PDB file of C-alpha atoms in Angstrom:
ATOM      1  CA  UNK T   1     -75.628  19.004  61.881  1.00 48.00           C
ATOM      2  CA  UNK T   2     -77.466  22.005  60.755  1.00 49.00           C
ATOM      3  CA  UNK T   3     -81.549  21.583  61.959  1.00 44.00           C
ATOM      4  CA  UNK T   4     -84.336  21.140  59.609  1.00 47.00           C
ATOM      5  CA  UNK T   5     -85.424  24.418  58.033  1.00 55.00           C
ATOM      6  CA  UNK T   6     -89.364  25.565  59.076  1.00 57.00           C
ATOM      7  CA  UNK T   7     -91.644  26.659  56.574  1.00 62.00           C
ATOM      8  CA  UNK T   8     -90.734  29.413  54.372  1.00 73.00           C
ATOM      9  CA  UNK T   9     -91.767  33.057  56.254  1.00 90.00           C
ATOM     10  CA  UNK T  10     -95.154  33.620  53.186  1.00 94.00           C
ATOM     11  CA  UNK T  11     -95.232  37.428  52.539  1.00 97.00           C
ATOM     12  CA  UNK T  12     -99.021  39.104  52.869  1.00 98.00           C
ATOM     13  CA  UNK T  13    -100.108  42.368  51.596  1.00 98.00           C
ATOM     14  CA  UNK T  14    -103.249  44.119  52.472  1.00 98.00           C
ATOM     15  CA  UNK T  15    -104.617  46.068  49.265  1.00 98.00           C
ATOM     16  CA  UNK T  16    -107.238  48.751  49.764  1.00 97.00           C
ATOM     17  CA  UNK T  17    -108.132  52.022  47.820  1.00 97.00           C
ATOM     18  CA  UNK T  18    -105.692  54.466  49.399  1.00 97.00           C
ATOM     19  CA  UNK T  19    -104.264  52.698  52.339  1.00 98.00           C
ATOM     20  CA  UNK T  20    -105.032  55.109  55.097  1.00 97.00           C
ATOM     21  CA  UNK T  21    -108.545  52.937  56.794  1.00 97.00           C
ATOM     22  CA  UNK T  22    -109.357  48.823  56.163  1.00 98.00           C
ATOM     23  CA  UNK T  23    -105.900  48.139  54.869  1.00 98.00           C
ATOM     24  CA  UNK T  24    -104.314  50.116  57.979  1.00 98.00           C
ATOM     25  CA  UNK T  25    -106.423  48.407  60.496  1.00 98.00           C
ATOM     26  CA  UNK T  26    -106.467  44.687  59.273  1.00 98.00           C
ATOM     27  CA  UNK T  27    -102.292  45.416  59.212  1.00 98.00           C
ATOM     28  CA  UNK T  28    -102.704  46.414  62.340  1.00 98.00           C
ATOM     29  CA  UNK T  29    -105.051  43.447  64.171  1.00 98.00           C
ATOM     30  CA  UNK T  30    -103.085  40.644  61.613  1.00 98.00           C
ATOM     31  CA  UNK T  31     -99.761  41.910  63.330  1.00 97.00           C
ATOM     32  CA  UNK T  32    -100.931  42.170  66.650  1.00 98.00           C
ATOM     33  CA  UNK T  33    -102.727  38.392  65.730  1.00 97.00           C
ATOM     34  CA  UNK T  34     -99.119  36.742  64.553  1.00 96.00           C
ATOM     35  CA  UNK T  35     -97.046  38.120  67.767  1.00 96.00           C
ATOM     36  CA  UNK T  36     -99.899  36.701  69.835  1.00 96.00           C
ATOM     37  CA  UNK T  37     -99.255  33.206  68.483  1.00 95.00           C
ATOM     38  CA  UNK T  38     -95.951  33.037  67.973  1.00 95.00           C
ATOM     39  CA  UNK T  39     -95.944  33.113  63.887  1.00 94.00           C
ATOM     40  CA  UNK T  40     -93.394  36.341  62.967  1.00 92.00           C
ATOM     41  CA  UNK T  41     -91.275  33.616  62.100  1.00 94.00           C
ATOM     42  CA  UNK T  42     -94.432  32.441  59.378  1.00 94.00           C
ATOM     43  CA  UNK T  43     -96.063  35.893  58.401  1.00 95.00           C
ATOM     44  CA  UNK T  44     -94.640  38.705  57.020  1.00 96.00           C
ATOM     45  CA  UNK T  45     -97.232  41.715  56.963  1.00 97.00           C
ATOM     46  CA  UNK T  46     -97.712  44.627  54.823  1.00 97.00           C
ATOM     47  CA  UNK T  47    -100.632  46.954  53.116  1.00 98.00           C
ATOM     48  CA  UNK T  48    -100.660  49.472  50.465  1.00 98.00           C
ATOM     49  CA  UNK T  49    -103.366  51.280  48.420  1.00 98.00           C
ATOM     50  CA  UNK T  50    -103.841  50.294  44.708  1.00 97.00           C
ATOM     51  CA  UNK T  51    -106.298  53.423  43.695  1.00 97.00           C
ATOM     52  CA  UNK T  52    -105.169  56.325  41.455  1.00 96.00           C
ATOM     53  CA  UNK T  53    -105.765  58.621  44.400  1.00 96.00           C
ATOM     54  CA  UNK T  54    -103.351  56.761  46.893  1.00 97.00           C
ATOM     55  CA  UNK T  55    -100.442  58.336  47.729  1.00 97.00           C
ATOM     56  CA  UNK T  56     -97.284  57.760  49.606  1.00 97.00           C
ATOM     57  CA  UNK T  57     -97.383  59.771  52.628  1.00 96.00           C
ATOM     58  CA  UNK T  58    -100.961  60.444  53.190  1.00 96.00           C
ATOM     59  CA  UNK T  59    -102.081  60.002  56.373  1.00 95.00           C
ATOM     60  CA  UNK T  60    -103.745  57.352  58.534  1.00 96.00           C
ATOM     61  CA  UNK T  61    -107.451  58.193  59.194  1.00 96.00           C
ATOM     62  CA  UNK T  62    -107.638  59.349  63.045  1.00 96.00           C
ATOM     63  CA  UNK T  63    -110.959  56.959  62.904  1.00 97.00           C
ATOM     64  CA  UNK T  64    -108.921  54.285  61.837  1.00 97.00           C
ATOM     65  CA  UNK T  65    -106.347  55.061  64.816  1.00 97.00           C
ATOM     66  CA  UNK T  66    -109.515  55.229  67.033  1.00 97.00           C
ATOM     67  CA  UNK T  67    -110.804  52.276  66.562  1.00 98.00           C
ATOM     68  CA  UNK T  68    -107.759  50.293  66.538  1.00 98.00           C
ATOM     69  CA  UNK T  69    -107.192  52.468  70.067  1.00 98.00           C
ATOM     70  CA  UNK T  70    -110.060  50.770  70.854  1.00 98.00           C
ATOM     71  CA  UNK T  71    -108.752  47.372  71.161  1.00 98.00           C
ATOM     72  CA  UNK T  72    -105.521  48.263  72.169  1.00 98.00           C
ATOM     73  CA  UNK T  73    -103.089  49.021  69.534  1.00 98.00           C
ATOM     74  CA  UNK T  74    -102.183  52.552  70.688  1.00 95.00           C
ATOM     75  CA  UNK T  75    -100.471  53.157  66.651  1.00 93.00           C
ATOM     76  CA  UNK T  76    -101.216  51.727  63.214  1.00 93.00           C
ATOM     77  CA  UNK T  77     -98.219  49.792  61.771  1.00 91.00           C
ATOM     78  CA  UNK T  78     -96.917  52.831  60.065  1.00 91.00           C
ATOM     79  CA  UNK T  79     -97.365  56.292  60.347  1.00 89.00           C
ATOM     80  CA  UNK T  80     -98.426  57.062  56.430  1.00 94.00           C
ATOM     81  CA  UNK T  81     -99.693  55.095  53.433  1.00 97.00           C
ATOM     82  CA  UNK T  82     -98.111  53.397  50.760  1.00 98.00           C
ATOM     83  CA  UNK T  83     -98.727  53.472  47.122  1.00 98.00           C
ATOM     84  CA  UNK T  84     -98.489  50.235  45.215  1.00 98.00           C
ATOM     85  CA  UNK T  85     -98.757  52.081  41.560  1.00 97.00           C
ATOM     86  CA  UNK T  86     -95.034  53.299  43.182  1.00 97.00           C
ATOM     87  CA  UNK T  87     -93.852  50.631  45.134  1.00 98.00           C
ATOM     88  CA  UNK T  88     -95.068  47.207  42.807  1.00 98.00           C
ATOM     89  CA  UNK T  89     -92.151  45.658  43.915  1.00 98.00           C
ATOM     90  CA  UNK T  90     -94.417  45.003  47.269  1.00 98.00           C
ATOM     91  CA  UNK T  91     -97.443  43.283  44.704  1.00 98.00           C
ATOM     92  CA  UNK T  92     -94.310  41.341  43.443  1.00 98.00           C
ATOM     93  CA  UNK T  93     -92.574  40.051  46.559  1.00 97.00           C
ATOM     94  CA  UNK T  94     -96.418  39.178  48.339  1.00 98.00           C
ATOM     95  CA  UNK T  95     -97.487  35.756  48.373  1.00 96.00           C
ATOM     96  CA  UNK T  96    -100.731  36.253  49.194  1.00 97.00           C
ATOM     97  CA  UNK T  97    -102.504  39.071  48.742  1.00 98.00           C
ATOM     98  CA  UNK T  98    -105.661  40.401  50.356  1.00 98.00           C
ATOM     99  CA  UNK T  99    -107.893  42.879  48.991  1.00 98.00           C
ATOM    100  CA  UNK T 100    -111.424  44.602  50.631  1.00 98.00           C
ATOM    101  CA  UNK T 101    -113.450  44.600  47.298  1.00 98.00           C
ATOM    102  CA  UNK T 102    -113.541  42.524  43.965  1.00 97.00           C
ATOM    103  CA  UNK T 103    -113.079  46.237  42.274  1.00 97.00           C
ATOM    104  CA  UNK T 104    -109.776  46.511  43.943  1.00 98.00           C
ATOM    105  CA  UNK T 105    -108.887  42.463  42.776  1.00 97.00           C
ATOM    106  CA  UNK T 106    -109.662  43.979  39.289  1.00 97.00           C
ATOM    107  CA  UNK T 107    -107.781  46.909  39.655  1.00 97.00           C
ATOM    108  CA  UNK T 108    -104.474  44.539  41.183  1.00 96.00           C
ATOM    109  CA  UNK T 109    -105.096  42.518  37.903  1.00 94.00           C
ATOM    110  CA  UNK T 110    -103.445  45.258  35.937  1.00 95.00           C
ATOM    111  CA  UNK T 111    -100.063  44.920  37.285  1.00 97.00           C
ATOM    112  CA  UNK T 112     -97.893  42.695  35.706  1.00 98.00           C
ATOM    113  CA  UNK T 113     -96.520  41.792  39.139  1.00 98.00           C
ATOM    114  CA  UNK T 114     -99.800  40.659  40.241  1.00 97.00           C
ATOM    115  CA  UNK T 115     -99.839  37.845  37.937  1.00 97.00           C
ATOM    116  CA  UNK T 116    -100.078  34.267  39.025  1.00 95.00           C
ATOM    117  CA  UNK T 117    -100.464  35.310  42.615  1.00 96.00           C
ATOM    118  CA  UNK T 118    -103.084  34.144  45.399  1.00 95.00           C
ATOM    119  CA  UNK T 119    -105.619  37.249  45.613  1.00 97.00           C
ATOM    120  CA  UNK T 120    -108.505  36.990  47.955  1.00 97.00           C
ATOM    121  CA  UNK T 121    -111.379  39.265  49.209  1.00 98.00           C
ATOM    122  CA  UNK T 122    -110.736  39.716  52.785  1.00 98.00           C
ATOM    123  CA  UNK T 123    -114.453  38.281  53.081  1.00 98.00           C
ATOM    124  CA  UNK T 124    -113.329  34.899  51.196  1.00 98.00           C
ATOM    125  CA  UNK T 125    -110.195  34.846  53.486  1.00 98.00           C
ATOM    126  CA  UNK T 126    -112.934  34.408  56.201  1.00 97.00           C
ATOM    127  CA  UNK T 127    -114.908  32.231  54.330  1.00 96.00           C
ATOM    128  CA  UNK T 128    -117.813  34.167  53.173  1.00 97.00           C
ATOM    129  CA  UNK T 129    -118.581  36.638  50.106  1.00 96.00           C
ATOM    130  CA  UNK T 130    -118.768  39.975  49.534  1.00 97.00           C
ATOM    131  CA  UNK T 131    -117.119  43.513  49.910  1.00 98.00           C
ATOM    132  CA  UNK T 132    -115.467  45.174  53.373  1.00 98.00           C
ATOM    133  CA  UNK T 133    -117.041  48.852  52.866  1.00 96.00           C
ATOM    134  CA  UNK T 134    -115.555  51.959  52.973  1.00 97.00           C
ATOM    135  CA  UNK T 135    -116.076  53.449  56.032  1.00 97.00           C
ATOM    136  CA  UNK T 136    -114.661  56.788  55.155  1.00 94.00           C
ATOM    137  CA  UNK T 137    -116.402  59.621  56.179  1.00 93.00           C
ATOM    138  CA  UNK T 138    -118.961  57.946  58.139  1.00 96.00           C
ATOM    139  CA  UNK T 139    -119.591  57.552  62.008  1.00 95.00           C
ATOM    140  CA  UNK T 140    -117.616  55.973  64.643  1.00 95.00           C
ATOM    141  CA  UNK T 141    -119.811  53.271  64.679  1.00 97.00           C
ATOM    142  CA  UNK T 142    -119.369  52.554  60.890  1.00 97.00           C
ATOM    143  CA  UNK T 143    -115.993  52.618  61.439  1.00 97.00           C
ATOM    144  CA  UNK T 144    -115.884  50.357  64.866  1.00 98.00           C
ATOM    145  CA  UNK T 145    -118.088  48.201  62.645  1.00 98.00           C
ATOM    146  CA  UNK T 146    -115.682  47.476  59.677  1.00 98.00           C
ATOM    147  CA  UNK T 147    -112.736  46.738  62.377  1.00 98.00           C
ATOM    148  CA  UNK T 148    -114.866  43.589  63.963  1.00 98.00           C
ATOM    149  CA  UNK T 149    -115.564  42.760  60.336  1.00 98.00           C
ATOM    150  CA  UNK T 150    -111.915  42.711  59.791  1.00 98.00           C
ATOM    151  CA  UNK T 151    -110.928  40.836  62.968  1.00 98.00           C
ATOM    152  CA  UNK T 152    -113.759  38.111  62.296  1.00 98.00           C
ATOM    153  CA  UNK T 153    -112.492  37.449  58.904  1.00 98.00           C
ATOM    154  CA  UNK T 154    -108.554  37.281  59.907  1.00 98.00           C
ATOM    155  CA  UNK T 155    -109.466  35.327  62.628  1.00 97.00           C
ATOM    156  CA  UNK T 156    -111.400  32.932  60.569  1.00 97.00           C
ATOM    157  CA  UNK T 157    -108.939  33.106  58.001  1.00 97.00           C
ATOM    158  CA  UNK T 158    -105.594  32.673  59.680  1.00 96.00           C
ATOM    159  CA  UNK T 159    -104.930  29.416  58.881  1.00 93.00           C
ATOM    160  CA  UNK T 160    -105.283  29.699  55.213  1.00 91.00           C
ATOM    161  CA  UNK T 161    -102.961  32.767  55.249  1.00 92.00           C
ATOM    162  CA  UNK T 162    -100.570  29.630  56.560  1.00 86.00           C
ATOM    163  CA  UNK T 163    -101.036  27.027  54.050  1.00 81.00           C
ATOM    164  CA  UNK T 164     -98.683  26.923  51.198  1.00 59.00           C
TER     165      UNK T 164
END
């Protein structure tokens, strides 16, 4: 006799402007937050940048890689971003998908393979409102400041990312 099947593995996809700062580093702690607990078997992680400017291949922000440094992830998730306006089959496959800013929700409603799916700000994830900043170009401490934003609301927000 063949045991019950678990829950279905749901499929999350970080969205930010060009995928090389927020996107990288929630990736990065909501990874590093699933192995912890025991849930690769539930979460299936991913990010991508939705702006015209994103491109595959650019590269990860050395503040981002600092900061996650910081709290021990010695590497992002990937070594390069990922653009979704090239790869929508990753907006199509998500289940849920996060963004940083309600521009960036807008900008996801334009694909056709967005439709009908679970969008949040990574703020209403947590349980609050409002945008995660760019911290590009700005001080470590910016920077360090948007990663425990980050962490707070994927910790806060975990359990949502769970519920079908």
């Amino acid at each position: 006799m063949t045991a019950p099947a678990g829950p279905a593995r749901r499929r999350v996809l970080i969205v930010c402007h060009a995928n090389t700062s927020r996107s990288i580093i929630a990736e990065a702690l909501l990874l590093r937050m699933v192995r912890e607990r025991g849930l690769d078997h539930r979460l299936e992680v991913g990010s991508g940048g939705i702006a015209p400017y994103a491109r595959d291949g650019s590269l990860v922000s050395l503040d981002a890689k600092f900061v996650l440094r910081e709290v021990g992830i010695p590497d992002p998730p990937k070594p390069g971003a990922t653009d979704l306006k090239r790869n929508t089959h990753l907006i199509a496959a998500a289940d849920v998908i996060l963004v940083m800013t309600d521009e960036q929700r807008r900008m996801l409603a334009a694909f056709p393979e967005a439709e009908g799916k679970r969008v949040l700000t990574l703020r209403e994830l947590g349980g609050t409102s409002g945008d995660i900043a760019d911290p590009a170009m700005q001080s470590d401490d910016v920077f360090r400041q948007c990663r425990i934003d980050i962490a707070e609301c994927l910790e806060r927000g975990l359990d949502r990312l769970l519920e079908d």
